[in-house]
Amino acid sequence: TLGWAQIMQIAELQGSFMSLLVRAIGARRAIEIGTFTGYSAICIARALPDDGRLLCCDISDEWTQIARRYFQCAGVAHKIGLKL
């Protein structure tokens, strides 16, 4: 479990809403400040076009290592650049 850190995780409905917004505005590029375990980044990246890019910025190597694994599993790692 994530313990106290779970407050940083968005809910499934929020993730769906983020995807909807990305598609609605026709975004091709996005920036995320604070990636945590990567769920919101995956929601954004899935909604971007095939040549879209998401730049994720975070200060935690521990959490972003988890995010990187999930980016690979979700098949969106090629759309995401992660900067610590």
JSON list of N, CA and C in Angstrom, two decimals:
[
{"chain": "A", "resi": 1, "resn": "THR", "atom": "N", "xyz": [0.83, -1.18, 0.00]},
{"chain": "A", "resi": 1, "resn": "THR", "atom": "CA", "xyz": [0.00, 0.00, 0.00]},
{"chain": "A", "resi": 1, "resn": "THR", "atom": "C", "xyz": [0.88, 1.24, 0.00]},
{"chain": "A", "resi": 2, "resn": "LEU", "atom": "N", "xyz": [0.29, 2.33, -0.36]},
{"chain": "A", "resi": 2, "resn": "LEU", "atom": "CA", "xyz": [1.03, 3.58, -0.50]},
{"chain": "A", "resi": 2, "resn": "LEU", "atom": "C", "xyz": [1.12, 4.36, 0.81]},
{"chain": "A", "resi": 3, "resn": "GLY", "atom": "N", "xyz": [0.33, 3.98, 1.80]},
{"chain": "A", "resi": 3, "resn": "GLY", "atom": "CA", "xyz": [0.35, 4.70, 3.08]},
{"chain": "A", "resi": 3, "resn": "GLY", "atom": "C", "xyz": [-0.04, 6.15, 2.92]},
{"chain": "A", "resi": 4, "resn": "TRP", "atom": "N", "xyz": [0.67, 7.03, 3.61]},
{"chain": "A", "resi": 4, "resn": "TRP", "atom": "CA", "xyz": [0.36, 8.47, 3.57]},
{"chain": "A", "resi": 4, "resn": "TRP", "atom": "C", "xyz": [0.44, 9.03, 2.16]},
{"chain": "A", "resi": 5, "resn": "ALA", "atom": "N", "xyz": [1.25, 8.45, 1.31]},
{"chain": "A", "resi": 5, "resn": "ALA", "atom": "CA", "xyz": [1.48, 8.99, -0.03]},
{"chain": "A", "resi": 5, "resn": "ALA", "atom": "C", "xyz": [0.27, 8.82, -0.95]},
{"chain": "A", "resi": 6, "resn": "GLN", "atom": "N", "xyz": [-0.70, 8.01, -0.57]},
{"chain": "A", "resi": 6, "resn": "GLN", "atom": "CA", "xyz": [-1.86, 7.78, -1.43]},
{"chain": "A", "resi": 6, "resn": "GLN", "atom": "C", "xyz": [-2.64, 9.06, -1.72]},
{"chain": "A", "resi": 7, "resn": "ILE", "atom": "N", "xyz": [-2.44, 10.10, -0.93]},
{"chain": "A", "resi": 7, "resn": "ILE", "atom": "CA", "xyz": [-3.14, 11.37, -1.19]},
{"chain": "A", "resi": 7, "resn": "ILE", "atom": "C", "xyz": [-2.66, 12.01, -2.50]},
{"chain": "A", "resi": 8, "resn": "MET", "atom": "N", "xyz": [-1.52, 11.56, -3.02]},
{"chain": "A", "resi": 8, "resn": "MET", "atom": "CA", "xyz": [-1.00, 12.11, -4.27]},
{"chain": "A", "resi": 8, "resn": "MET", "atom": "C", "xyz": [-1.57, 11.41, -5.50]},
{"chain": "A", "resi": 9, "resn": "GLN", "atom": "N", "xyz": [-2.25, 10.29, -5.31]},
{"chain": "A", "resi": 9, "resn": "GLN", "atom": "CA", "xyz": [-2.79, 9.51, -6.42]},
{"chain": "A", "resi": 9, "resn": "GLN", "atom": "C", "xyz": [-4.16, 10.05, -6.83]},
{"chain": "A", "resi": 10, "resn": "ILE", "atom": "N", "xyz": [-4.37, 10.22, -8.13]},
{"chain": "A", "resi": 10, "resn": "ILE", "atom": "CA", "xyz": [-5.69, 10.64, -8.60]},
{"chain": "A", "resi": 10, "resn": "ILE", "atom": "C", "xyz": [-6.60, 9.42, -8.71]},
{"chain": "A", "resi": 11, "resn": "ALA", "atom": "N", "xyz": [-7.89, 9.68, -8.70]},
{"chain": "A", "resi": 11, "resn": "ALA", "atom": "CA", "xyz": [-8.89, 8.61, -8.82]},
{"chain": "A", "resi": 11, "resn": "ALA", "atom": "C", "xyz": [-9.11, 8.27, -10.29]},
{"chain": "A", "resi": 12, "resn": "GLU", "atom": "N", "xyz": [-9.70, 7.12, -10.55]},
{"chain": "A", "resi": 12, "resn": "GLU", "atom": "CA", "xyz": [-9.97, 6.68, -11.92]},
{"chain": "A", "resi": 12, "resn": "GLU", "atom": "C", "xyz": [-10.82, 7.69, -12.68]},
{"chain": "A", "resi": 13, "resn": "LEU", "atom": "N", "xyz": [-11.83, 8.24, -12.03]},
{"chain": "A", "resi": 13, "resn": "LEU", "atom": "CA", "xyz": [-12.69, 9.22, -12.69]},
{"chain": "A", "resi": 13, "resn": "LEU", "atom": "C", "xyz": [-11.91, 10.48, -13.07]},
{"chain": "A", "resi": 14, "resn": "GLN", "atom": "N", "xyz": [-10.99, 10.90, -12.23]},
{"chain": "A", "resi": 14, "resn": "GLN", "atom": "CA", "xyz": [-10.15, 12.05, -12.55]},
{"chain": "A", "resi": 14, "resn": "GLN", "atom": "C", "xyz": [-9.26, 11.75, -13.74]},
{"chain": "A", "resi": 15, "resn": "GLY", "atom": "N", "xyz": [-8.73, 10.53, -13.80]},
{"chain": "A", "resi": 15, "resn": "GLY", "atom": "CA", "xyz": [-7.89, 10.13, -14.92]},
{"chain": "A", "resi": 15, "resn": "GLY", "atom": "C", "xyz": [-8.67, 10.13, -16.23]},
{"chain": "A", "resi": 16, "resn": "SER", "atom": "N", "xyz": [-9.89, 9.65, -16.19]},
{"chain": "A", "resi": 16, "resn": "SER", "atom": "CA", "xyz": [-10.75, 9.66, -17.38]},
{"chain": "A", "resi": 16, "resn": "SER", "atom": "C", "xyz": [-11.05, 11.08, -17.82]},
{"chain": "A", "resi": 17, "resn": "PHE", "atom": "N", "xyz": [-11.27, 11.97, -16.86]},
{"chain": "A", "resi": 17, "resn": "PHE", "atom": "CA", "xyz": [-11.54, 13.37, -17.17]},
{"chain": "A", "resi": 17, "resn": "PHE", "atom": "C", "xyz": [-10.31, 14.03, -17.80]},
{"chain": "A", "resi": 18, "resn": "MET", "atom": "N", "xyz": [-9.13, 13.72, -17.27]},
{"chain": "A", "resi": 18, "resn": "MET", "atom": "CA", "xyz": [-7.90, 14.27, -17.85]},
{"chain": "A", "resi": 18, "resn": "MET", "atom": "C", "xyz": [-7.73, 13.82, -19.30]},
{"chain": "A", "resi": 19, "resn": "SER", "atom": "N", "xyz": [-8.00, 12.55, -19.56]},
{"chain": "A", "resi": 19, "resn": "SER", "atom": "CA", "xyz": [-7.91, 12.03, -20.94]},
{"chain": "A", "resi": 19, "resn": "SER", "atom": "C", "xyz": [-8.90, 12.74, -21.85]},
{"chain": "A", "resi": 20, "resn": "LEU", "atom": "N", "xyz": [-10.10, 12.94, -21.35]},
{"chain": "A", "resi": 20, "resn": "LEU", "atom": "CA", "xyz": [-11.13, 13.65, -22.12]},
{"chain": "A", "resi": 20, "resn": "LEU", "atom": "C", "xyz": [-10.68, 15.06, -22.47]},
{"chain": "A", "resi": 21, "resn": "LEU", "atom": "N", "xyz": [-10.11, 15.76, -21.50]},
{"chain": "A", "resi": 21, "resn": "LEU", "atom": "CA", "xyz": [-9.64, 17.12, -21.74]},
{"chain": "A", "resi": 21, "resn": "LEU", "atom": "C", "xyz": [-8.53, 17.17, -22.78]},
{"chain": "A", "resi": 22, "resn": "VAL", "atom": "N", "xyz": [-7.60, 16.25, -22.67]},
{"chain": "A", "resi": 22, "resn": "VAL", "atom": "CA", "xyz": [-6.47, 16.20, -23.62]},
{"chain": "A", "resi": 22, "resn": "VAL", "atom": "C", "xyz": [-7.00, 16.00, -25.04]},
{"chain": "A", "resi": 23, "resn": "ARG", "atom": "N", "xyz": [-7.93, 15.08, -25.20]},
{"chain": "A", "resi": 23, "resn": "ARG", "atom": "CA", "xyz": [-8.51, 14.83, -26.53]},
{"chain": "A", "resi": 23, "resn": "ARG", "atom": "C", "xyz": [-9.34, 16.02, -27.00]},
{"chain": "A", "resi": 24, "resn": "ALA", "atom": "N", "xyz": [-10.12, 16.61, -26.10]},
{"chain": "A", "resi": 24, "resn": "ALA", "atom": "CA", "xyz": [-11.03, 17.71, -26.46]},
{"chain": "A", "resi": 24, "resn": "ALA", "atom": "C", "xyz": [-10.28, 18.93, -26.99]},
{"chain": "A", "resi": 25, "resn": "ILE", "atom": "N", "xyz": [-9.12, 19.21, -26.42]},
{"chain": "A", "resi": 25, "resn": "ILE", "atom": "CA", "xyz": [-8.38, 20.38, -26.89]},
{"chain": "A", "resi": 25, "resn": "ILE", "atom": "C", "xyz": [-7.39, 20.05, -28.00]},
{"chain": "A", "resi": 26, "resn": "GLY", "atom": "N", "xyz": [-7.29, 18.77, -28.33]},
{"chain": "A", "resi": 26, "resn": "GLY", "atom": "CA", "xyz": [-6.38, 18.36, -29.40]},
{"chain": "A", "resi": 26, "resn": "GLY", "atom": "C", "xyz": [-4.92, 18.54, -29.03]},
{"chain": "A", "resi": 27, "resn": "ALA", "atom": "N", "xyz": [-4.61, 18.35, -27.77]},
{"chain": "A", "resi": 27, "resn": "ALA", "atom": "CA", "xyz": [-3.23, 18.53, -27.31]},
{"chain": "A", "resi": 27, "resn": "ALA", "atom": "C", "xyz": [-2.28, 17.57, -28.02]},
{"chain": "A", "resi": 28, "resn": "ARG", "atom": "N", "xyz": [-1.11, 18.07, -28.33]},
{"chain": "A", "resi": 28, "resn": "ARG", "atom": "CA", "xyz": [-0.05, 17.26, -28.93]},
{"chain": "A", "resi": 28, "resn": "ARG", "atom": "C", "xyz": [1.13, 17.15, -27.97]},
{"chain": "A", "resi": 29, "resn": "ARG", "atom": "N", "xyz": [1.20, 18.10, -27.05]},
{"chain": "A", "resi": 29, "resn": "ARG", "atom": "CA", "xyz": [2.26, 18.12, -26.05]},
{"chain": "A", "resi": 29, "resn": "ARG", "atom": "C", "xyz": [1.65, 18.50, -24.70]},
{"chain": "A", "resi": 30, "resn": "ALA", "atom": "N", "xyz": [2.24, 17.96, -23.64]},
{"chain": "A", "resi": 30, "resn": "ALA", "atom": "CA", "xyz": [1.76, 18.27, -22.30]},
{"chain": "A", "resi": 30, "resn": "ALA", "atom": "C", "xyz": [2.92, 18.22, -21.31]},
{"chain": "A", "resi": 31, "resn": "ILE", "atom": "N", "xyz": [2.75, 18.89, -20.20]},
{"chain": "A", "resi": 31, "resn": "ILE", "atom": "CA", "xyz": [3.73, 18.87, -19.11]},
{"chain": "A", "resi": 31, "resn": "ILE", "atom": "C", "xyz": [3.00, 18.48, -17.83]},
{"chain": "A", "resi": 32, "resn": "GLU", "atom": "N", "xyz": [3.62, 17.60, -17.09]},
{"chain": "A", "resi": 32, "resn": "GLU", "atom": "CA", "xyz": [3.08, 17.20, -15.79]},
{"chain": "A", "resi": 32, "resn": "GLU", "atom": "C", "xyz": [4.12, 17.50, -14.72]},
{"chain": "A", "resi": 33, "resn": "ILE", "atom": "N", "xyz": [3.71, 18.23, -13.71]},
{"chain": "A", "resi": 33, "resn": "ILE", "atom": "CA", "xyz": [4.59, 18.53, -12.58]},
{"chain": "A", "resi": 33, "resn": "ILE", "atom": "C", "xyz": [4.15, 17.65, -11.42]},
{"chain": "A", "resi": 34, "resn": "GLY", "atom": "N", "xyz": [5.00, 16.72, -11.06]},
{"chain": "A", "resi": 34, "resn": "GLY", "atom": "CA", "xyz": [4.67, 15.76, -10.01]},
{"chain": "A", "resi": 34, "resn": "GLY", "atom": "C", "xyz": [4.06, 14.51, -10.63]},
{"chain": "A", "resi": 35, "resn": "THR", "atom": "N", "xyz": [4.86, 13.49, -10.81]},
{"chain": "A", "resi": 35, "resn": "THR", "atom": "CA", "xyz": [4.44, 12.29, -11.53]},
{"chain": "A", "resi": 35, "resn": "THR", "atom": "C", "xyz": [3.99, 11.16, -10.61]},
{"chain": "A", "resi": 36, "resn": "PHE", "atom": "N", "xyz": [4.55, 11.09, -9.43]},
{"chain": "A", "resi": 36, "resn": "PHE", "atom": "CA", "xyz": [4.25, 10.06, -8.45]},
{"chain": "A", "resi": 36, "resn": "PHE", "atom": "C", "xyz": [4.43, 8.68, -9.08]},
{"chain": "A", "resi": 37, "resn": "THR", "atom": "N", "xyz": [3.43, 7.83, -9.10]},
{"chain": "A", "resi": 37, "resn": "THR", "atom": "CA", "xyz": [3.58, 6.48, -9.67]},
{"chain": "A", "resi": 37, "resn": "THR", "atom": "C", "xyz": [3.17, 6.41, -11.15]},
{"chain": "A", "resi": 38, "resn": "GLY", "atom": "N", "xyz": [2.76, 7.53, -11.72]},
{"chain": "A", "resi": 38, "resn": "GLY", "atom": "CA", "xyz": [2.55, 7.60, -13.16]},
{"chain": "A", "resi": 38, "resn": "GLY", "atom": "C", "xyz": [1.14, 7.42, -13.69]},
{"chain": "A", "resi": 39, "resn": "TYR", "atom": "N", "xyz": [0.15, 7.23, -12.84]},
{"chain": "A", "resi": 39, "resn": "TYR", "atom": "CA", "xyz": [-1.20, 6.99, -13.34]},
{"chain": "A", "resi": 39, "resn": "TYR", "atom": "C", "xyz": [-1.74, 8.15, -14.17]},
{"chain": "A", "resi": 40, "resn": "SER", "atom": "N", "xyz": [-1.62, 9.37, -13.67]},
{"chain": "A", "resi": 40, "resn": "SER", "atom": "CA", "xyz": [-2.13, 10.51, -14.44]},
{"chain": "A", "resi": 40, "resn": "SER", "atom": "C", "xyz": [-1.34, 10.70, -15.73]},
{"chain": "A", "resi": 41, "resn": "ALA", "atom": "N", "xyz": [-0.04, 10.44, -15.69]},
{"chain": "A", "resi": 41, "resn": "ALA", "atom": "CA", "xyz": [0.77, 10.54, -16.90]},
{"chain": "A", "resi": 41, "resn": "ALA", "atom": "C", "xyz": [0.31, 9.54, -17.95]},
{"chain": "A", "resi": 42, "resn": "ILE", "atom": "N", "xyz": [-0.03, 8.35, -17.53]},
{"chain": "A", "resi": 42, "resn": "ILE", "atom": "CA", "xyz": [-0.53, 7.33, -18.46]},
{"chain": "A", "resi": 42, "resn": "ILE", "atom": "C", "xyz": [-1.85, 7.78, -19.07]},
{"chain": "A", "resi": 43, "resn": "CYS", "atom": "N", "xyz": [-2.72, 8.35, -18.25]},
{"chain": "A", "resi": 43, "resn": "CYS", "atom": "CA", "xyz": [-4.01, 8.85, -18.76]},
{"chain": "A", "resi": 43, "resn": "CYS", "atom": "C", "xyz": [-3.79, 9.94, -19.81]},
{"chain": "A", "resi": 44, "resn": "ILE", "atom": "N", "xyz": [-2.86, 10.83, -19.56]},
{"chain": "A", "resi": 44, "resn": "ILE", "atom": "CA", "xyz": [-2.55, 11.90, -20.51]},
{"chain": "A", "resi": 44, "resn": "ILE", "atom": "C", "xyz": [-1.92, 11.32, -21.77]},
{"chain": "A", "resi": 45, "resn": "ALA", "atom": "N", "xyz": [-0.91, 10.49, -21.61]},
{"chain": "A", "resi": 45, "resn": "ALA", "atom": "CA", "xyz": [-0.18, 9.93, -22.75]},
{"chain": "A", "resi": 45, "resn": "ALA", "atom": "C", "xyz": [-1.09, 9.10, -23.66]},
{"chain": "A", "resi": 46, "resn": "ARG", "atom": "N", "xyz": [-1.98, 8.34, -23.08]},
{"chain": "A", "resi": 46, "resn": "ARG", "atom": "CA", "xyz": [-2.91, 7.54, -23.90]},
{"chain": "A", "resi": 46, "resn": "ARG", "atom": "C", "xyz": [-3.81, 8.43, -24.76]},
{"chain": "A", "resi": 47, "resn": "ALA", "atom": "N", "xyz": [-4.12, 9.62, -24.27]},
{"chain": "A", "resi": 47, "resn": "ALA", "atom": "CA", "xyz": [-5.01, 10.52, -24.99]},
{"chain": "A", "resi": 47, "resn": "ALA", "atom": "C", "xyz": [-4.28, 11.35, -26.05]},
{"chain": "A", "resi": 48, "resn": "LEU", "atom": "N", "xyz": [-2.96, 11.41, -25.96]},
{"chain": "A", "resi": 48, "resn": "LEU", "atom": "CA", "xyz": [-2.19, 12.15, -26.95]},
{"chain": "A", "resi": 48, "resn": "LEU", "atom": "C", "xyz": [-2.13, 11.37, -28.26]},
{"chain": "A", "resi": 49, "resn": "PRO", "atom": "N", "xyz": [-1.94, 12.06, -29.38]},
{"chain": "A", "resi": 49, "resn": "PRO", "atom": "CA", "xyz": [-1.79, 11.34, -30.65]},
{"chain": "A", "resi": 49, "resn": "PRO", "atom": "C", "xyz": [-0.50, 10.51, -30.64]},
{"chain": "A", "resi": 50, "resn": "ASP", "atom": "N", "xyz": [-0.34, 9.64, -31.63]},
{"chain": "A", "resi": 50, "resn": "ASP", "atom": "CA", "xyz": [0.83, 8.76, -31.67]},
{"chain": "A", "resi": 50, "resn": "ASP", "atom": "C", "xyz": [2.15, 9.50, -31.60]},
{"chain": "A", "resi": 51, "resn": "ASP", "atom": "N", "xyz": [2.19, 10.70, -32.19]},
{"chain": "A", "resi": 51, "resn": "ASP", "atom": "CA", "xyz": [3.44, 11.47, -32.17]},
{"chain": "A", "resi": 51, "resn": "ASP", "atom": "C", "xyz": [3.45, 12.50, -31.04]},
{"chain": "A", "resi": 52, "resn": "GLY", "atom": "N", "xyz": [2.51, 12.42, -30.11]},
{"chain": "A", "resi": 52, "resn": "GLY", "atom": "CA", "xyz": [2.44, 13.34, -28.98]},
{"chain": "A", "resi": 52, "resn": "GLY", "atom": "C", "xyz": [3.53, 13.07, -27.96]},
{"chain": "A", "resi": 53, "resn": "ARG", "atom": "N", "xyz": [3.82, 14.08, -27.14]},
{"chain": "A", "resi": 53, "resn": "ARG", "atom": "CA", "xyz": [4.85, 13.95, -26.11]},
{"chain": "A", "resi": 53, "resn": "ARG", "atom": "C", "xyz": [4.37, 14.55, -24.80]},
{"chain": "A", "resi": 54, "resn": "LEU", "atom": "N", "xyz": [4.71, 13.87, -23.74]},
{"chain": "A", "resi": 54, "resn": "LEU", "atom": "CA", "xyz": [4.43, 14.34, -22.39]},
{"chain": "A", "resi": 54, "resn": "LEU", "atom": "C", "xyz": [5.75, 14.46, -21.65]},
{"chain": "A", "resi": 55, "resn": "LEU", "atom": "N", "xyz": [6.00, 15.62, -21.07]},
{"chain": "A", "resi": 55, "resn": "LEU", "atom": "CA", "xyz": [7.17, 15.83, -20.23]},
{"chain": "A", "resi": 55, "resn": "LEU", "atom": "C", "xyz": [6.71, 15.76, -18.79]},
{"chain": "A", "resi": 56, "resn": "CYS", "atom": "N", "xyz": [7.25, 14.80, -18.05]},
{"chain": "A", "resi": 56, "resn": "CYS", "atom": "CA", "xyz": [6.93, 14.63, -16.64]},
{"chain": "A", "resi": 56, "resn": "CYS", "atom": "C", "xyz": [8.12, 15.10, -15.81]},
{"chain": "A", "resi": 57, "resn": "CYS", "atom": "N", "xyz": [7.84, 15.92, -14.81]},
{"chain": "A", "resi": 57, "resn": "CYS", "atom": "CA", "xyz": [8.88, 16.44, -13.93]},
{"chain": "A", "resi": 57, "resn": "CYS", "atom": "C", "xyz": [8.58, 16.02, -12.50]},
{"chain": "A", "resi": 58, "resn": "ASP", "atom": "N", "xyz": [9.58, 15.51, -11.82]},
{"chain": "A", "resi": 58, "resn": "ASP", "atom": "CA", "xyz": [9.40, 15.08, -10.44]},
{"chain": "A", "resi": 58, "resn": "ASP", "atom": "C", "xyz": [10.74, 15.16, -9.72]},
{"chain": "A", "resi": 59, "resn": "ILE", "atom": "N", "xyz": [10.71, 15.11, -8.39]},
{"chain": "A", "resi": 59, "resn": "ILE", "atom": "CA", "xyz": [11.94, 15.16, -7.61]},
{"chain": "A", "resi": 59, "resn": "ILE", "atom": "C", "xyz": [12.26, 13.82, -6.94]},
{"chain": "A", "resi": 60, "resn": "SER", "atom": "N", "xyz": [11.37, 12.85, -7.07]},
{"chain": "A", "resi": 60, "resn": "SER", "atom": "CA", "xyz": [11.56, 11.57, -6.39]},
{"chain": "A", "resi": 60, "resn": "SER", "atom": "C", "xyz": [11.99, 10.46, -7.34]},
{"chain": "A", "resi": 61, "resn": "ASP", "atom": "N", "xyz": [13.21, 10.02, -7.18]},
{"chain": "A", "resi": 61, "resn": "ASP", "atom": "CA", "xyz": [13.68, 8.89, -7.98]},
{"chain": "A", "resi": 61, "resn": "ASP", "atom": "C", "xyz": [12.93, 7.61, -7.61]},
{"chain": "A", "resi": 62, "resn": "GLU", "atom": "N", "xyz": [12.62, 7.46, -6.33]},
{"chain": "A", "resi": 62, "resn": "GLU", "atom": "CA", "xyz": [11.93, 6.26, -5.85]},
{"chain": "A", "resi": 62, "resn": "GLU", "atom": "C", "xyz": [10.57, 6.08, -6.52]},
{"chain": "A", "resi": 63, "resn": "TRP", "atom": "N", "xyz": [9.74, 7.13, -6.51]},
{"chain": "A", "resi": 63, "resn": "TRP", "atom": "CA", "xyz": [8.40, 7.02, -7.09]},
{"chain": "A", "resi": 63, "resn": "TRP", "atom": "C", "xyz": [8.46, 6.94, -8.62]},
{"chain": "A", "resi": 64, "resn": "THR", "atom": "N", "xyz": [9.35, 7.69, -9.23]},
{"chain": "A", "resi": 64, "resn": "THR", "atom": "CA", "xyz": [9.39, 7.68, -10.69]},
{"chain": "A", "resi": 64, "resn": "THR", "atom": "C", "xyz": [9.95, 6.38, -11.25]},
{"chain": "A", "resi": 65, "resn": "GLN", "atom": "N", "xyz": [10.71, 5.65, -10.45]},
{"chain": "A", "resi": 65, "resn": "GLN", "atom": "CA", "xyz": [11.13, 4.30, -10.89]},
{"chain": "A", "resi": 65, "resn": "GLN", "atom": "C", "xyz": [9.89, 3.41, -11.07]},
{"chain": "A", "resi": 66, "resn": "ILE", "atom": "N", "xyz": [8.96, 3.55, -10.16]},
{"chain": "A", "resi": 66, "resn": "ILE", "atom": "CA", "xyz": [7.69, 2.82, -10.26]},
{"chain": "A", "resi": 66, "resn": "ILE", "atom": "C", "xyz": [6.93, 3.30, -11.50]},
{"chain": "A", "resi": 67, "resn": "ALA", "atom": "N", "xyz": [6.88, 4.61, -11.68]},
{"chain": "A", "resi": 67, "resn": "ALA", "atom": "CA", "xyz": [6.17, 5.19, -12.83]},
{"chain": "A", "resi": 67, "resn": "ALA", "atom": "C", "xyz": [6.75, 4.66, -14.15]},
{"chain": "A", "resi": 68, "resn": "ARG", "atom": "N", "xyz": [8.07, 4.61, -14.25]},
{"chain": "A", "resi": 68, "resn": "ARG", "atom": "CA", "xyz": [8.70, 4.12, -15.48]},
{"chain": "A", "resi": 68, "resn": "ARG", "atom": "C", "xyz": [8.24, 2.70, -15.82]},
{"chain": "A", "resi": 69, "resn": "ARG", "atom": "N", "xyz": [8.13, 1.86, -14.83]},
{"chain": "A", "resi": 69, "resn": "ARG", "atom": "CA", "xyz": [7.66, 0.49, -15.07]},
{"chain": "A", "resi": 69, "resn": "ARG", "atom": "C", "xyz": [6.23, 0.49, -15.59]},
{"chain": "A", "resi": 70, "resn": "TYR", "atom": "N", "xyz": [5.39, 1.33, -14.98]},
{"chain": "A", "resi": 70, "resn": "TYR", "atom": "CA", "xyz": [4.00, 1.40, -15.43]},
{"chain": "A", "resi": 70, "resn": "TYR", "atom": "C", "xyz": [3.89, 2.01, -16.83]},
{"chain": "A", "resi": 71, "resn": "PHE", "atom": "N", "xyz": [4.75, 2.97, -17.17]},
{"chain": "A", "resi": 71, "resn": "PHE", "atom": "CA", "xyz": [4.75, 3.54, -18.53]},
{"chain": "A", "resi": 71, "resn": "PHE", "atom": "C", "xyz": [5.01, 2.44, -19.55]},
{"chain": "A", "resi": 72, "resn": "GLN", "atom": "N", "xyz": [5.97, 1.57, -19.24]},
{"chain": "A", "resi": 72, "resn": "GLN", "atom": "CA", "xyz": [6.29, 0.45, -20.13]},
{"chain": "A", "resi": 72, "resn": "GLN", "atom": "C", "xyz": [5.10, -0.51, -20.25]},
{"chain": "A", "resi": 73, "resn": "CYS", "atom": "N", "xyz": [4.55, -0.90, -19.11]},
{"chain": "A", "resi": 73, "resn": "CYS", "atom": "CA", "xyz": [3.42, -1.84, -19.10]},
{"chain": "A", "resi": 73, "resn": "CYS", "atom": "C", "xyz": [2.22, -1.29, -19.87]},
{"chain": "A", "resi": 74, "resn": "ALA", "atom": "N", "xyz": [2.00, 0.02, -19.79]},
{"chain": "A", "resi": 74, "resn": "ALA", "atom": "CA", "xyz": [0.86, 0.65, -20.46]},
{"chain": "A", "resi": 74, "resn": "ALA", "atom": "C", "xyz": [1.12, 0.92, -21.94]},
{"chain": "A", "resi": 75, "resn": "GLY", "atom": "N", "xyz": [2.36, 0.72, -22.38]},
{"chain": "A", "resi": 75, "resn": "GLY", "atom": "CA", "xyz": [2.69, 0.92, -23.79]},
{"chain": "A", "resi": 75, "resn": "GLY", "atom": "C", "xyz": [2.79, 2.38, -24.20]},
{"chain": "A", "resi": 76, "resn": "VAL", "atom": "N", "xyz": [3.06, 3.28, -23.24]},
{"chain": "A", "resi": 76, "resn": "VAL", "atom": "CA", "xyz": [3.15, 4.70, -23.56]},
{"chain": "A", "resi": 76, "resn": "VAL", "atom": "C", "xyz": [4.52, 5.30, -23.27]},
{"chain": "A", "resi": 77, "resn": "ALA", "atom": "N", "xyz": [5.49, 4.48, -22.90]},
{"chain": "A", "resi": 77, "resn": "ALA", "atom": "CA", "xyz": [6.82, 4.99, -22.54]},
{"chain": "A", "resi": 77, "resn": "ALA", "atom": "C", "xyz": [7.44, 5.81, -23.66]},
{"chain": "A", "resi": 78, "resn": "HIS", "atom": "N", "xyz": [7.14, 5.47, -24.90]},
{"chain": "A", "resi": 78, "resn": "HIS", "atom": "CA", "xyz": [7.73, 6.21, -26.03]},
{"chain": "A", "resi": 78, "resn": "HIS", "atom": "C", "xyz": [7.20, 7.64, -26.15]},
{"chain": "A", "resi": 79, "resn": "LYS", "atom": "N", "xyz": [6.11, 7.94, -25.47]},
{"chain": "A", "resi": 79, "resn": "LYS", "atom": "CA", "xyz": [5.52, 9.28, -25.51]},
{"chain": "A", "resi": 79, "resn": "LYS", "atom": "C", "xyz": [5.96, 10.14, -24.33]},
{"chain": "A", "resi": 80, "resn": "ILE", "atom": "N", "xyz": [6.62, 9.53, -23.34]},
{"chain": "A", "resi": 80, "resn": "ILE", "atom": "CA", "xyz": [6.89, 10.23, -22.07]},
{"chain": "A", "resi": 80, "resn": "ILE", "atom": "C", "xyz": [8.37, 10.46, -21.86]},
{"chain": "A", "resi": 81, "resn": "GLY", "atom": "N", "xyz": [8.71, 11.70, -21.58]},
{"chain": "A", "resi": 81, "resn": "GLY", "atom": "CA", "xyz": [10.06, 12.05, -21.15]},
{"chain": "A", "resi": 81, "resn": "GLY", "atom": "C", "xyz": [9.98, 12.40, -19.68]},
{"chain": "A", "resi": 82, "resn": "LEU", "atom": "N", "xyz": [10.85, 11.81, -18.88]},
{"chain": "A", "resi": 82, "resn": "LEU", "atom": "CA", "xyz": [10.81, 12.02, -17.43]},
{"chain": "A", "resi": 82, "resn": "LEU", "atom": "C", "xyz": [12.08, 12.72, -16.98]},
{"chain": "A", "resi": 83, "resn": "LYS", "atom": "N", "xyz": [11.91, 13.85, -16.32]},
{"chain": "A", "resi": 83, "resn": "LYS", "atom": "CA", "xyz": [13.04, 14.64, -15.81]},
{"chain": "A", "resi": 83, "resn": "LYS", "atom": "C", "xyz": [12.96, 14.71, -14.31]},
{"chain": "A", "resi": 84, "resn": "LEU", "atom": "N", "xyz": [14.06, 14.38, -13.67]},
{"chain": "A", "resi": 84, "resn": "LEU", "atom": "CA", "xyz": [14.16, 14.49, -12.21]},
{"chain": "A", "resi": 84, "resn": "LEU", "atom": "C", "xyz": [14.84, 15.81, -11.87]}
]
